[in-house]
Short mmCIF file of C-alpha atoms in Angstrom, two decimals:
data_model
loop_
_atom_site.label_atom_id
_atom_site.label_comp_id
_atom_site.label_asym_id
_atom_site.label_seq_id
_atom_site.Cartn_x
_atom_site.Cartn_y
_atom_site.Cartn_z
CA MET A 50 -37.28 -45.01 -1.81
CA LYS A 51 -40.08 -44.53 -4.68
CA GLN A 52 -38.11 -43.25 -8.05
CA SER A 53 -40.03 -41.15 -10.79
CA PRO A 54 -39.61 -42.97 -13.98
CA SER A 55 -37.83 -39.71 -15.60
CA LEU A 56 -35.93 -39.37 -12.30
CA LYS A 57 -35.12 -43.39 -13.03
CA VAL A 58 -34.34 -43.19 -16.63
CA ILE A 59 -31.68 -40.32 -15.54
CA LEU A 60 -29.85 -42.43 -13.34
CA ASN A 61 -29.80 -44.98 -15.07
CA GLY A 62 -28.23 -43.11 -17.84
CA LEU A 63 -25.79 -42.05 -15.31
CA TRP A 64 -24.75 -44.67 -13.26
CA LYS A 65 -26.69 -48.21 -12.65
CA ASP A 66 -26.70 -48.33 -16.70
CA GLN A 67 -24.09 -46.50 -17.75
CA PRO A 68 -23.12 -47.74 -21.58
CA ILE A 69 -19.74 -48.12 -20.93
CA PHE A 70 -19.14 -49.97 -17.41
CA SER A 71 -22.16 -50.59 -16.61
CA MET A 72 -23.59 -52.60 -20.29
CA VAL A 73 -20.10 -52.31 -21.85
CA LEU A 74 -21.62 -51.40 -24.98
CA GLY A 75 -19.14 -48.41 -26.99
CA ILE A 76 -15.96 -49.62 -26.09
CA CYS A 77 -14.50 -49.85 -29.55
CA SER A 78 -14.91 -45.91 -29.95
CA SER A 79 -14.05 -44.91 -26.61
CA LEU A 80 -10.44 -47.00 -27.01
CA ALA A 81 -9.83 -45.48 -29.96
CA VAL A 82 -10.71 -41.38 -29.85
CA SER A 83 -10.42 -40.92 -25.74
CA ASN A 84 -6.12 -40.06 -26.51
CA LYS A 85 -7.39 -36.63 -26.48
CA VAL A 86 -9.35 -34.19 -24.51
CA GLU A 87 -10.81 -32.26 -27.09
CA ASN A 88 -11.84 -35.45 -29.74
CA ALA A 89 -13.04 -37.25 -26.25
CA ILE A 90 -15.62 -34.10 -25.90
CA ALA A 91 -16.27 -34.09 -30.03
CA MET A 92 -16.48 -37.64 -30.48
CA GLY A 93 -19.26 -37.81 -27.04
CA ALA A 94 -21.24 -34.42 -28.64
CA GLY A 95 -21.69 -36.48 -32.10
CA VAL A 96 -22.56 -39.50 -30.23
CA THR A 97 -25.08 -37.54 -27.78
CA PHE A 98 -26.48 -35.63 -30.70
CA ALA A 99 -27.10 -39.04 -32.78
CA LEU A 100 -28.59 -40.76 -30.14
CA ILE A 101 -31.19 -37.92 -29.53
CA GLY A 102 -32.32 -37.70 -32.80
CA THR A 103 -32.94 -41.74 -33.25
CA ALA A 104 -34.66 -41.41 -30.12
CA VAL A 105 -37.05 -38.55 -30.79
CA LEU A 106 -37.57 -40.45 -34.31
CA ILE A 107 -37.53 -43.81 -33.73
CA ALA A 108 -39.81 -43.28 -30.73
CA ALA A 109 -42.08 -41.25 -32.77
CA LEU A 110 -42.32 -44.03 -35.24
CA ARG A 111 -42.56 -46.84 -33.18
CA LYS A 112 -46.07 -47.36 -33.66
CA LEU A 113 -45.35 -47.34 -37.72
CA ILE A 114 -42.19 -49.02 -38.40
CA PRO A 115 -43.19 -52.87 -38.93
CA GLY A 116 -41.41 -55.47 -36.44
CA ARG A 117 -39.75 -57.61 -39.50
CA VAL A 118 -37.92 -54.79 -40.48
CA ARG A 119 -37.20 -52.53 -37.57
CA MET A 120 -33.52 -53.15 -37.58
CA ILE A 121 -33.19 -51.97 -40.72
CA ALA A 122 -35.00 -48.68 -39.83
CA TYR A 123 -33.23 -48.13 -37.42
CA MET A 124 -29.74 -48.19 -38.89
CA ILE A 125 -31.45 -45.46 -41.97
CA ILE A 126 -32.04 -43.34 -39.19
CA ILE A 127 -29.23 -43.96 -37.29
CA ALA A 128 -26.92 -43.17 -40.25
CA THR A 129 -29.31 -39.83 -41.52
CA PHE A 130 -28.00 -38.23 -37.91
CA VAL A 131 -24.22 -40.02 -38.18
CA ILE A 132 -23.28 -38.41 -41.63
CA VAL A 133 -25.21 -34.84 -40.00
CA VAL A 134 -22.65 -35.15 -37.44
CA ASP A 135 -19.21 -36.16 -40.09
CA ARG A 136 -20.38 -32.99 -41.99
CA VAL A 137 -20.63 -30.28 -39.23
CA LEU A 138 -17.52 -31.80 -37.83
CA LYS A 139 -16.25 -31.68 -41.31
CA ALA A 140 -17.43 -28.33 -42.13
CA MET A 141 -16.31 -26.90 -38.83
CA PHE A 142 -13.76 -28.38 -37.10
CA PRO A 143 -11.23 -29.87 -39.50
CA ASP A 144 -8.80 -30.55 -37.27
CA ILE A 145 -10.93 -32.80 -35.35
CA SER A 146 -12.56 -34.15 -37.76
CA ARG A 147 -9.33 -35.25 -39.33
CA ALA A 148 -7.91 -37.16 -35.97
CA ILE A 149 -11.31 -38.83 -35.16
CA GLY A 150 -12.31 -39.28 -38.53
CA PRO A 151 -13.02 -43.61 -39.39
CA TYR A 152 -14.76 -43.56 -36.16
CA VAL A 153 -17.64 -40.60 -36.32
CA GLY A 154 -18.68 -42.78 -39.30
CA LEU A 155 -18.45 -46.05 -37.07
CA ILE A 156 -21.25 -44.40 -34.44
CA ILE A 157 -23.05 -46.24 -36.95
CA THR A 158 -22.12 -49.32 -35.58
CA ASN A 159 -21.84 -48.01 -32.23
CA CYS A 160 -24.08 -50.76 -29.50
CA ILE A 161 -25.21 -47.69 -27.89
CA LEU A 162 -27.13 -46.22 -30.61
CA MET A 163 -28.54 -49.72 -31.26
CA GLY A 164 -29.33 -50.75 -28.33
CA ARG A 165 -30.74 -48.13 -26.76
CA ALA A 166 -33.29 -48.18 -29.42
CA GLU A 167 -33.89 -52.02 -29.25
CA ALA A 168 -34.36 -52.02 -25.29
CA PHE A 169 -36.01 -48.58 -24.90
CA TYR A 170 -37.19 -46.58 -27.21
CA VAL A 171 -39.10 -49.22 -29.50
CA SER A 172 -41.47 -49.68 -26.27
CA ASN A 173 -41.24 -45.69 -24.84
CA GLY A 174 -42.73 -42.70 -25.53
CA VAL A 175 -41.01 -39.21 -26.90
CA GLY A 176 -40.28 -37.99 -23.72
CA LEU A 177 -39.21 -40.06 -21.86
CA SER A 178 -36.86 -41.67 -25.10
CA LEU A 179 -35.20 -37.83 -25.23
CA LEU A 180 -34.03 -38.14 -21.93
CA ASP A 181 -32.77 -41.39 -21.72
CA ALA A 182 -30.78 -40.58 -24.88
CA ILE A 183 -29.87 -37.28 -23.16
CA PHE A 184 -28.37 -39.11 -20.22
CA ASN A 185 -26.55 -41.73 -22.16
CA GLY A 186 -25.00 -39.57 -24.63
CA LEU A 187 -23.57 -37.79 -21.43
CA GLY A 188 -22.67 -40.86 -19.67
CA TYR A 189 -20.63 -42.15 -22.08
CA THR A 190 -19.22 -38.46 -22.42
CA TYR A 191 -18.19 -38.28 -19.49
CA THR A 192 -16.67 -41.45 -19.62
CA LEU A 193 -14.84 -40.48 -22.51
CA VAL A 194 -13.31 -37.21 -21.09
CA LEU A 195 -12.35 -38.98 -17.81
CA VAL A 196 -9.96 -41.40 -19.86
CA SER A 197 -8.67 -39.11 -22.11
CA VAL A 198 -7.98 -36.58 -19.54
CA ILE A 199 -5.52 -39.18 -17.82
CA ARG A 200 -4.12 -40.35 -21.33
CA GLU A 201 -3.39 -37.07 -22.50
CA LEU A 202 -2.14 -35.81 -19.59
CA LEU A 203 0.87 -39.03 -19.80
CA GLY A 204 0.65 -38.95 -23.03
CA PHE A 205 1.09 -35.56 -24.29
CA GLY A 206 1.91 -33.92 -21.08
CA THR A 207 -0.94 -31.45 -21.87
CA ILE A 208 -4.64 -31.81 -21.33
CA LEU A 209 -7.13 -30.00 -23.87
CA GLY A 210 -3.97 -28.72 -26.06
CA LEU A 211 -2.69 -26.81 -22.93
CA GLN A 212 0.67 -27.58 -21.51
CA VAL A 213 -0.12 -28.75 -17.67
CA MET A 214 3.47 -30.92 -16.99
CA PRO A 215 6.49 -29.36 -17.15
CA LEU A 216 8.26 -29.67 -20.65
CA SER A 217 10.85 -31.72 -19.31
CA PHE A 218 8.39 -34.91 -18.45
CA ASN A 219 8.55 -38.20 -20.01
CA LYS A 220 5.60 -38.31 -22.34
CA TRP A 221 4.03 -41.88 -22.40
CA VAL A 222 3.91 -42.60 -25.84
CA ILE A 223 1.76 -46.33 -25.06
CA MET A 224 -0.87 -43.55 -23.44
CA ALA A 225 -1.16 -42.04 -27.14
CA MET A 226 -1.49 -45.53 -28.56
CA ALA A 227 -4.94 -47.55 -28.49
CA PRO A 228 -2.70 -50.52 -25.92
CA GLY A 229 -3.01 -47.27 -23.21
CA ALA A 230 -6.17 -46.99 -23.14
CA PHE A 231 -7.12 -50.49 -22.54
CA PHE A 232 -5.29 -50.80 -19.39
CA VAL A 233 -7.10 -47.03 -18.22
CA VAL A 234 -10.67 -48.46 -19.41
CA ALA A 235 -9.95 -51.42 -17.53
CA LEU A 236 -9.15 -49.28 -14.48
CA PHE A 237 -11.89 -47.29 -14.56
CA ILE A 238 -14.46 -50.27 -15.12
CA TRP A 239 -12.77 -51.67 -12.06
CA VAL A 240 -12.87 -48.97 -10.22
CA THR A 241 -16.55 -47.76 -11.28
CA ARG A 242 -17.87 -51.23 -10.93
CA THR A 243 -16.17 -51.15 -7.53
CA LEU A 244 -18.26 -47.96 -6.48
CA ALA A 245 -21.45 -49.22 -7.75
CA LYS A 246 -20.83 -53.12 -6.34
CA MET A 247 -21.63 -54.63 -8.79
CA ASP A 248 -21.57 -58.55 -9.84
CA PRO A 249 -19.64 -59.04 -12.94
CA ASP A 250 -20.93 -62.06 -13.63
CA LYS A 251 -24.63 -61.16 -13.50
CA GLN A 252 -23.64 -58.47 -16.19
CA GLY A 253 -23.99 -59.13 -20.17
CA GLY A 254 -21.75 -57.01 -22.87
CA GLY A 255 -20.46 -56.51 -26.02
CA MET A 256 -18.44 -53.99 -28.48
CA MET B 131 12.85 -69.79 19.50
CA LYS B 132 10.14 -70.93 21.00
CA ARG B 133 9.27 -67.77 22.37
CA LEU B 134 9.79 -65.99 19.53
CA ARG B 135 7.09 -68.17 17.59
CA SER B 136 4.80 -67.88 20.16
CA LEU B 137 5.52 -63.70 20.71
CA PHE B 138 4.55 -63.73 16.88
CA GLU B 139 1.35 -66.04 17.04
CA ALA B 140 0.43 -63.60 20.16
CA LEU B 141 0.78 -60.74 17.67
CA ALA B 142 -1.53 -62.04 15.08
CA LYS B 143 -4.04 -62.85 17.49
CA ALA B 144 -4.68 -59.24 18.46
CA ARG B 145 -7.54 -57.86 17.44
CA LEU B 146 -5.66 -54.09 17.01
CA LEU B 147 -3.12 -56.03 14.47
CA ARG B 148 -5.79 -57.68 12.65
CA PRO B 149 -5.70 -56.01 9.24
CA LEU B 150 -1.69 -56.39 9.83
CA LYS B 151 -2.08 -60.17 9.76
CA PRO B 152 -0.68 -61.10 6.07
CA VAL B 153 2.49 -59.13 7.22
CA ILE B 154 3.04 -60.92 10.57
CA HIS B 155 3.07 -64.00 9.08
CA THR B 156 5.40 -63.48 6.14
CA ILE B 157 7.47 -62.06 9.10
CA ALA B 158 7.24 -64.91 11.15
CA GLY B 159 7.37 -67.44 7.90
CA ILE B 160 10.66 -65.61 6.88
CA LEU B 161 12.07 -65.39 10.13
CA LEU B 162 11.10 -69.14 11.41
CA GLY B 163 9.67 -71.22 8.67
CA ASN B 164 6.98 -72.85 8.54
CA ARG B 165 5.95 -75.12 11.17
CA GLU B 166 2.45 -76.87 9.68
CA THR B 167 2.75 -80.05 8.97
CA THR B 168 0.16 -82.19 6.51
CA THR B 169 -1.53 -85.03 8.51
CA GLU B 170 -2.96 -87.25 5.88
CA ALA B 171 -1.26 -89.20 3.26
CA PRO B 172 0.69 -88.50 0.63
CA HIS B 173 3.75 -87.16 3.14
CA ILE B 174 6.71 -85.39 1.17
CA ARG B 175 10.26 -85.98 2.83
CA ASP B 176 11.85 -82.79 1.49
CA HIS B 177 11.37 -79.52 2.91
CA ILE B 178 11.08 -77.76 0.01
CA GLU B 179 8.49 -74.71 -0.66
CA ILE B 180 7.76 -71.63 -2.48
CA LYS B 181 10.20 -69.49 0.13
CA ARG B 182 13.04 -71.89 -0.32
CA TYR B 183 12.51 -72.45 -4.49
CA MET B 184 12.32 -68.49 -4.08
CA SER B 185 15.45 -68.21 -2.15
CA MET B 186 17.30 -70.62 -4.60
CA VAL B 187 15.94 -68.23 -7.48
CA ILE B 188 17.45 -65.42 -5.79
CA LEU B 189 20.78 -67.18 -5.01
CA ALA B 190 21.35 -67.78 -8.49
CA MET B 191 20.88 -64.65 -9.66
CA ALA B 192 23.27 -63.49 -7.52
CA PRO B 193 26.04 -62.72 -8.98
CA ALA B 194 24.40 -61.36 -11.77
CA ALA B 195 23.35 -58.91 -9.63
CA VAL B 196 26.75 -58.62 -7.40
CA ALA B 197 28.47 -58.02 -10.81
CA ALA B 198 25.88 -55.51 -12.11
CA VAL B 199 26.46 -53.39 -8.54
CA VAL B 200 30.48 -53.84 -9.46
CA PHE B 201 29.98 -52.31 -12.57
CA TYR B 202 27.31 -49.49 -11.85
CA GLY B 203 27.69 -48.90 -7.98
CA TRP B 204 25.59 -47.24 -6.02
CA ARG B 205 22.96 -46.84 -8.72
CA ALA B 206 22.23 -50.56 -9.19
CA VAL B 207 21.92 -50.45 -5.55
CA ALA B 208 19.27 -47.79 -5.72
CA MET B 209 17.12 -49.34 -8.46
CA ILE B 210 17.03 -52.62 -6.84
CA ALA B 211 16.12 -51.22 -4.01
CA VAL B 212 13.32 -48.75 -5.29
CA SER B 213 12.20 -51.99 -7.13
CA TYR B 214 11.70 -54.17 -3.55
CA VAL B 215 10.20 -50.94 -1.96
CA VAL B 216 7.79 -49.75 -4.67
CA GLY B 217 6.30 -53.26 -5.73
CA GLY B 218 6.00 -54.69 -2.31
CA ILE B 219 4.14 -51.65 -1.38
CA VAL B 220 1.71 -53.31 -4.61
CA GLU B 221 2.26 -56.90 -3.53
CA VAL B 222 1.29 -56.01 0.37
CA ALA B 223 -1.74 -53.38 -0.72
CA PHE B 224 -2.81 -56.24 -2.39
CA ALA B 225 -2.76 -59.12 0.74
CA LEU B 226 -4.18 -56.99 2.91
CA ILE B 227 -6.85 -56.28 1.21
CA ARG B 228 -7.21 -59.88 0.02
CA LYS B 229 -6.19 -60.82 3.47
CA LYS B 230 -4.07 -63.71 2.22
CA GLU B 231 -0.49 -63.97 2.86
CA ILE B 232 2.31 -62.34 0.81
CA GLU B 233 3.31 -64.12 -1.83
CA GLU B 234 7.02 -64.92 -1.55
CA GLY B 235 7.25 -64.95 -5.31
CA PHE B 236 7.52 -61.29 -5.58
CA LEU B 237 11.23 -61.97 -4.29
CA VAL B 238 12.25 -62.96 -7.48
CA THR B 239 10.53 -59.87 -9.71
CA GLY B 240 11.69 -57.25 -7.49
CA LEU B 241 15.16 -58.69 -8.27
CA ILE B 242 14.84 -60.02 -12.17
CA PHE B 243 13.29 -56.44 -12.86
CA PRO B 244 15.88 -53.90 -11.91
CA LEU B 245 18.48 -56.55 -13.59
CA ILE B 246 16.81 -56.39 -17.01
CA LEU B 247 16.81 -53.12 -17.09
CA PRO B 248 19.48 -50.22 -18.80
CA PRO B 249 21.76 -48.88 -16.07
CA THR B 250 21.02 -45.42 -17.23
CA ALA B 251 16.95 -45.77 -16.53
CA PRO B 252 15.75 -42.87 -13.87
CA LEU B 253 14.21 -44.18 -10.62
CA TRP B 254 10.48 -43.16 -11.50
CA MET B 255 11.09 -44.96 -14.03
CA VAL B 256 11.75 -48.57 -12.22
CA ALA B 257 9.19 -47.51 -9.71
CA VAL B 258 6.51 -47.35 -12.36
CA GLY B 259 7.62 -50.08 -14.25
CA ILE B 260 7.68 -52.48 -11.30
CA ALA B 261 4.04 -51.33 -9.93
CA PHE B 262 2.77 -51.97 -13.32
CA GLY B 263 4.33 -55.20 -13.49
CA VAL B 264 3.34 -56.43 -10.47
CA PHE B 265 -0.23 -55.04 -10.27
CA PHE B 266 -1.02 -55.86 -14.11
CA GLY B 267 1.33 -58.82 -14.81
CA LYS B 268 0.11 -60.94 -11.81
CA GLU B 269 -2.62 -59.11 -9.06
CA VAL B 270 -5.18 -58.40 -11.77
CA PHE B 271 -4.85 -62.20 -12.89
CA GLY B 272 -5.54 -63.20 -8.67
CA GLY B 273 -1.38 -63.33 -7.40
CA THR B 274 1.10 -65.71 -7.41
CA GLY B 275 0.57 -68.62 -9.45
CA ARG B 276 -2.30 -67.47 -11.61
CA ASN B 277 -0.57 -64.84 -13.70
CA ILE B 278 -0.47 -66.07 -17.54
CA PHE B 279 2.81 -63.29 -18.22
CA ASN B 280 6.00 -62.97 -16.19
CA PRO B 281 5.78 -60.25 -14.49
CA ALA B 282 9.01 -58.50 -14.41
CA LEU B 283 8.87 -58.75 -18.06
CA VAL B 284 5.37 -56.68 -18.36
CA GLY B 285 6.91 -54.39 -16.63
CA ARG B 286 9.68 -54.09 -18.45
CA ILE B 287 7.56 -54.32 -22.19
CA PHE B 288 5.53 -51.92 -20.62
CA ILE B 289 7.94 -48.67 -20.33
CA THR B 290 9.97 -50.47 -23.20
CA ILE B 291 6.54 -49.24 -25.31
CA ALA B 292 5.84 -45.70 -23.29
CA PHE B 293 9.63 -44.72 -22.84
CA PRO B 294 11.23 -45.63 -26.24
CA GLU B 295 13.74 -42.54 -26.03
CA LEU B 296 14.97 -43.75 -22.51
CA MET B 297 15.10 -46.94 -22.63
CA SER B 298 16.56 -47.99 -25.78
CA ALA B 299 18.99 -45.46 -26.69
CA ARG B 300 20.95 -44.91 -23.64
CA TRP B 301 23.31 -47.44 -22.78
CA GLN B 302 26.40 -47.08 -20.89
CA LYS B 303 29.53 -49.52 -20.44
CA PRO B 304 30.34 -50.74 -17.13
CA PHE B 305 33.20 -48.37 -15.37
CA THR B 306 32.39 -45.95 -17.49
CA ASP B 307 30.40 -42.87 -17.95
CA ALA B 308 29.63 -42.77 -21.50
CA VAL B 309 26.79 -43.03 -23.10
CA THR B 310 25.55 -45.09 -26.29
CA ALA B 311 22.79 -45.55 -27.90
CA ALA B 312 24.88 -49.00 -29.62
CA THR B 313 24.63 -52.20 -27.89
CA PRO B 314 26.40 -55.18 -29.13
CA LEU B 315 23.79 -56.34 -31.00
CA GLY B 316 22.99 -53.12 -32.42
CA LEU B 317 26.41 -52.76 -33.53
CA PHE B 318 25.76 -56.22 -36.00
CA LYS B 319 22.52 -54.68 -37.12
CA SER B 320 23.87 -51.90 -38.22
CA GLY B 321 27.76 -52.27 -39.39
CA ARG B 322 28.24 -56.38 -39.08
CA GLU B 323 30.63 -55.55 -36.31
CA LEU B 324 31.24 -58.65 -34.35
CA THR B 325 31.94 -58.06 -30.59
CA PRO B 326 34.59 -60.28 -29.07
CA LEU B 327 33.45 -63.28 -27.37
CA VAL B 328 35.32 -62.72 -24.35
CA ASP B 329 34.31 -59.16 -23.88
CA LEU B 330 30.55 -60.50 -23.86
CA LEU B 331 31.45 -63.51 -21.58
CA LEU B 332 32.52 -60.95 -18.80
CA GLY B 333 30.23 -58.05 -19.24
CA GLN B 334 33.03 -55.30 -20.82
CA VAL B 335 29.84 -54.18 -23.20
CA THR B 336 26.33 -52.50 -23.64
CA GLY B 337 23.31 -53.79 -21.83
CA SER B 338 20.85 -54.64 -18.97
CA MET B 339 22.52 -54.34 -15.85
CA GLY B 340 21.92 -57.68 -15.18
CA GLU B 341 22.47 -59.74 -18.68
CA LEU B 342 26.27 -58.30 -18.95
CA PHE B 343 28.50 -60.55 -16.36
CA ARG B 344 27.54 -63.75 -18.82
CA LEU B 345 30.18 -66.18 -16.66
CA GLY B 346 28.18 -65.41 -13.36
CA VAL B 347 24.67 -66.10 -15.51
CA ILE B 348 25.50 -69.45 -16.95
CA ALA B 349 26.69 -70.39 -13.22
CA GLY B 350 23.39 -69.59 -11.88
CA GLY B 351 21.25 -70.88 -14.73
CA LEU B 352 23.76 -74.34 -13.94
CA PHE B 353 22.83 -74.26 -10.26
CA LEU B 354 19.41 -73.85 -10.59
CA ILE B 355 19.23 -77.01 -13.13
CA LEU B 356 21.59 -78.51 -11.25
CA THR B 357 19.10 -78.62 -8.00
CA ARG B 358 16.42 -79.06 -9.91
CA VAL B 359 14.68 -75.72 -9.36
CA ALA B 360 14.62 -74.89 -12.94
CA ASN B 361 13.80 -77.84 -15.54
CA TRP B 362 16.43 -78.46 -17.83
CA ARG B 363 14.59 -78.41 -20.41
CA VAL B 364 13.57 -75.23 -21.30
CA PRO B 365 16.83 -73.46 -21.48
CA LEU B 366 17.94 -76.15 -23.72
CA THR B 367 15.62 -76.72 -26.07
CA TYR B 368 15.36 -72.18 -25.90
CA LEU B 369 19.79 -71.77 -26.41
CA GLY B 370 19.50 -74.89 -28.95
CA SER B 371 17.50 -73.89 -31.48
CA VAL B 372 18.77 -70.34 -31.55
CA ALA B 373 22.05 -72.02 -32.08
CA LEU B 374 20.70 -74.20 -34.68
CA LEU B 375 18.67 -71.67 -36.41
CA SER B 376 21.60 -68.87 -36.38
CA TRP B 377 23.84 -71.50 -37.43
CA ILE B 378 21.83 -72.07 -40.56
CA GLY B 379 20.80 -68.63 -41.01
CA ASN B 380 24.72 -67.41 -41.25
CA LEU B 381 25.48 -69.82 -43.21
CA ALA B 382 22.64 -68.77 -45.92
CA MET B 383 22.69 -65.08 -45.08
CA PRO B 384 25.50 -63.58 -43.79
CA ASP B 385 24.92 -60.30 -44.03
CA LEU B 386 21.85 -60.63 -42.03
CA ILE B 387 22.08 -62.71 -39.50
CA ALA B 388 25.24 -63.45 -37.15
CA PRO B 389 27.17 -66.94 -36.11
CA PRO B 390 25.90 -68.52 -32.94
CA GLN B 391 28.32 -68.40 -30.75
CA PHE B 392 27.63 -64.32 -31.15
CA GLN B 393 23.77 -64.63 -30.54
CA LEU B 394 23.94 -67.05 -27.66
CA LEU B 395 25.91 -64.72 -25.78
CA ALA B 396 24.61 -60.99 -27.17
CA GLY B 397 21.81 -59.33 -25.25
CA GLY B 398 19.38 -60.77 -22.74
CA LEU B 399 19.56 -64.32 -24.54
CA LEU B 400 21.19 -66.38 -21.18
CA PHE B 401 19.33 -64.45 -18.74
CA GLY B 402 16.36 -64.77 -20.09
CA ALA B 403 16.61 -68.55 -20.79
CA MET B 404 18.05 -69.46 -17.19
CA PHE B 405 16.39 -67.05 -15.31
CA MET B 406 13.09 -66.01 -16.98
CA ALA B 407 11.88 -68.24 -19.54
CA THR B 408 11.93 -71.40 -17.10
CA ASP B 409 9.61 -69.25 -14.47
CA PRO B 410 7.12 -72.70 -13.10
CA VAL B 411 4.37 -70.48 -13.12
CA SER B 412 3.70 -68.81 -16.26
CA SER B 413 6.05 -71.53 -18.99
CA PRO B 414 4.31 -74.97 -19.75
CA SER B 415 4.25 -77.32 -17.18
CA THR B 416 4.11 -80.19 -19.21
CA LYS B 417 7.58 -81.95 -20.56
CA ALA B 418 6.52 -82.50 -24.57
CA GLY B 419 5.42 -78.33 -23.60
CA LYS B 420 8.19 -77.56 -22.62
CA TRP B 421 10.31 -78.23 -25.75
CA ILE B 422 7.86 -76.35 -28.09
CA PHE B 423 8.22 -73.84 -25.65
CA GLY B 424 11.59 -73.43 -25.64
CA VAL B 425 11.72 -73.77 -29.61
CA GLY B 426 9.16 -71.27 -29.89
CA CYS B 427 10.87 -68.77 -27.85
CA GLY B 428 14.29 -69.13 -30.04
CA ILE B 429 12.37 -69.08 -33.53
CA VAL B 430 10.87 -65.60 -31.93
CA THR B 431 14.19 -64.24 -30.49
CA LEU B 432 15.90 -64.48 -34.32
CA LEU B 433 12.79 -63.62 -35.86
CA ILE B 434 12.64 -60.19 -33.49
CA ARG B 435 16.74 -59.74 -33.71
CA HIS B 436 16.51 -59.76 -37.25
CA PHE B 437 13.90 -58.88 -39.32
CA SER B 438 12.50 -56.16 -37.06
CA GLY B 439 13.55 -52.75 -36.36
CA PHE B 440 14.03 -53.95 -32.39
CA GLY B 441 17.34 -54.67 -31.59
CA GLU B 442 16.67 -57.47 -28.76
CA GLY B 443 13.95 -60.17 -28.81
CA VAL B 444 14.29 -62.12 -25.78
CA MET B 445 11.70 -60.16 -23.95
CA PHE B 446 9.16 -60.28 -26.66
CA SER B 447 9.89 -64.16 -27.24
CA ILE B 448 9.38 -64.99 -24.32
CA LEU B 449 5.92 -62.99 -23.02
CA PHE B 450 4.68 -64.19 -26.81
CA MET B 451 5.21 -67.67 -25.82
CA ASN B 452 4.15 -67.09 -22.59
CA ALA B 453 0.35 -66.47 -23.90
CA PHE B 454 0.31 -69.67 -25.64
CA ALA B 455 1.62 -71.51 -22.46
CA PRO B 456 -1.86 -72.78 -21.53
CA LEU B 457 -3.05 -73.80 -25.43
CA ILE B 458 0.68 -76.43 -25.42
CA ASP B 459 -0.18 -77.55 -22.20
CA THR B 460 -3.75 -78.68 -23.72
CA LEU B 461 -2.77 -79.94 -26.60
CA VAL B 462 -0.40 -82.25 -25.48
CA LEU B 463 -2.72 -83.50 -22.65
CA ASN B 464 -5.11 -84.27 -25.42
CA VAL B 465 -2.63 -85.81 -27.93
CA LYS B 466 -1.15 -88.23 -24.77
CA TYR B 467 -4.70 -88.73 -23.53
CA ARG B 468 -6.12 -89.50 -27.14
CA THR B 469 -2.51 -91.89 -27.85
CA ALA B 470 -3.23 -93.81 -24.01
CA LYS B 471 -6.75 -94.45 -24.70
CA VAL B 472 -6.42 -95.88 -28.30
#
């Protein structure tokens, strides 16, 4: 089946080159902020926004950025959008900002942004880059939300702050802590890679 | 006997039952033993194999397990049953998916696990713990013989961290219904109170189910060492280092560190040293490595018992040293190899 370039970009972002289980990028933040669904959504939205901004700007400027200093240029562009996300969260959602505070700043060093910039935006046009950014962001977000649903359900007995489990439910304290994320993310990667029939030896990895 | 064997062979060949082949093989193996012999040298004359090895370990744990049933009645039986059934399901599921034999190592894990739980642990928690232990402690590494950590301890540490209130504050003395938050080690920590040694030996104190009847644990451990199923080096160095270090520590800081005779008998030290630190898979296989492993376990146990928020350190120390076992073995072999060459 022949795929148009844009359809291919969409499918890559959501499944084949999905940032977390396929490229194993952005693992630090997905371990850290996936303890509650609201944090996961906020983080996913923040990363998606920063990704979109970065993609458009880098793709538009790709012929102007000298090859030797491109990393620094990416850094500045990414940092600009991350600061926007951080400020907006602080002003509009102070609770969430307190919960995921340091990790928002760390989006600057999130490998998804740097990785996509170097791999895709610097060599593709604005339209395709925008599409790629949206669907990579969505790929990242749905992973975080799935992981956080499991963790919040077991660790707090709630989903989005609503009590789901009976009050007598014994909370799995470990799921609210970072070690719980390791198990859930590992299971997620295992299941999805089995579904996608990926050979782990042929895939790269990063943090 | 012959007829039974051919029946099982016919069953194993039947096309319909092919997915269940590992199950059939295992049942045949347990009932009839293994008939396969090697055709090339070297031949080993003894019949020892993993199944018999594991039955020796279960035999050695029998006194502790029977004592747990006597102390806590049907509750203990139920916990052991849940552990075997749930862990067995995980084990069989993996054997079927991987189309491999079912490993007998699980028979030991499934018995150790309920014995290192507090007697008040709810049954669903037993199920969660054993499933997690078998899955993340063993199967993800590739099954019996490939695991880095002791699977029973992996399950125990997971539910200890996941359910701290249920796992460390609800202890029940044998033959009573009273539930307290205090174990002998906890009593020493909070009030410098030393539980009488006879009570510890006979198990009339609070603690995990299987560690209580310490006479039985000691007898089982000696049985394992005398039949050479377990190597004497790890228990000896583990218990020896705890005794020596706590003797020195008790002389230097009597308020902080309990005397050695109490240290040796309290908590899960004996059970851990006899049945879990000796696990042939997750402990070092070189002789010098076993010495280092035992001493390391002893040091970490005492550090956690007296310098941390946790009451007991046996579980953590064995898992901690498990992580270093391959490294210890490599170092020992390197040193040995180099000196041999020079």
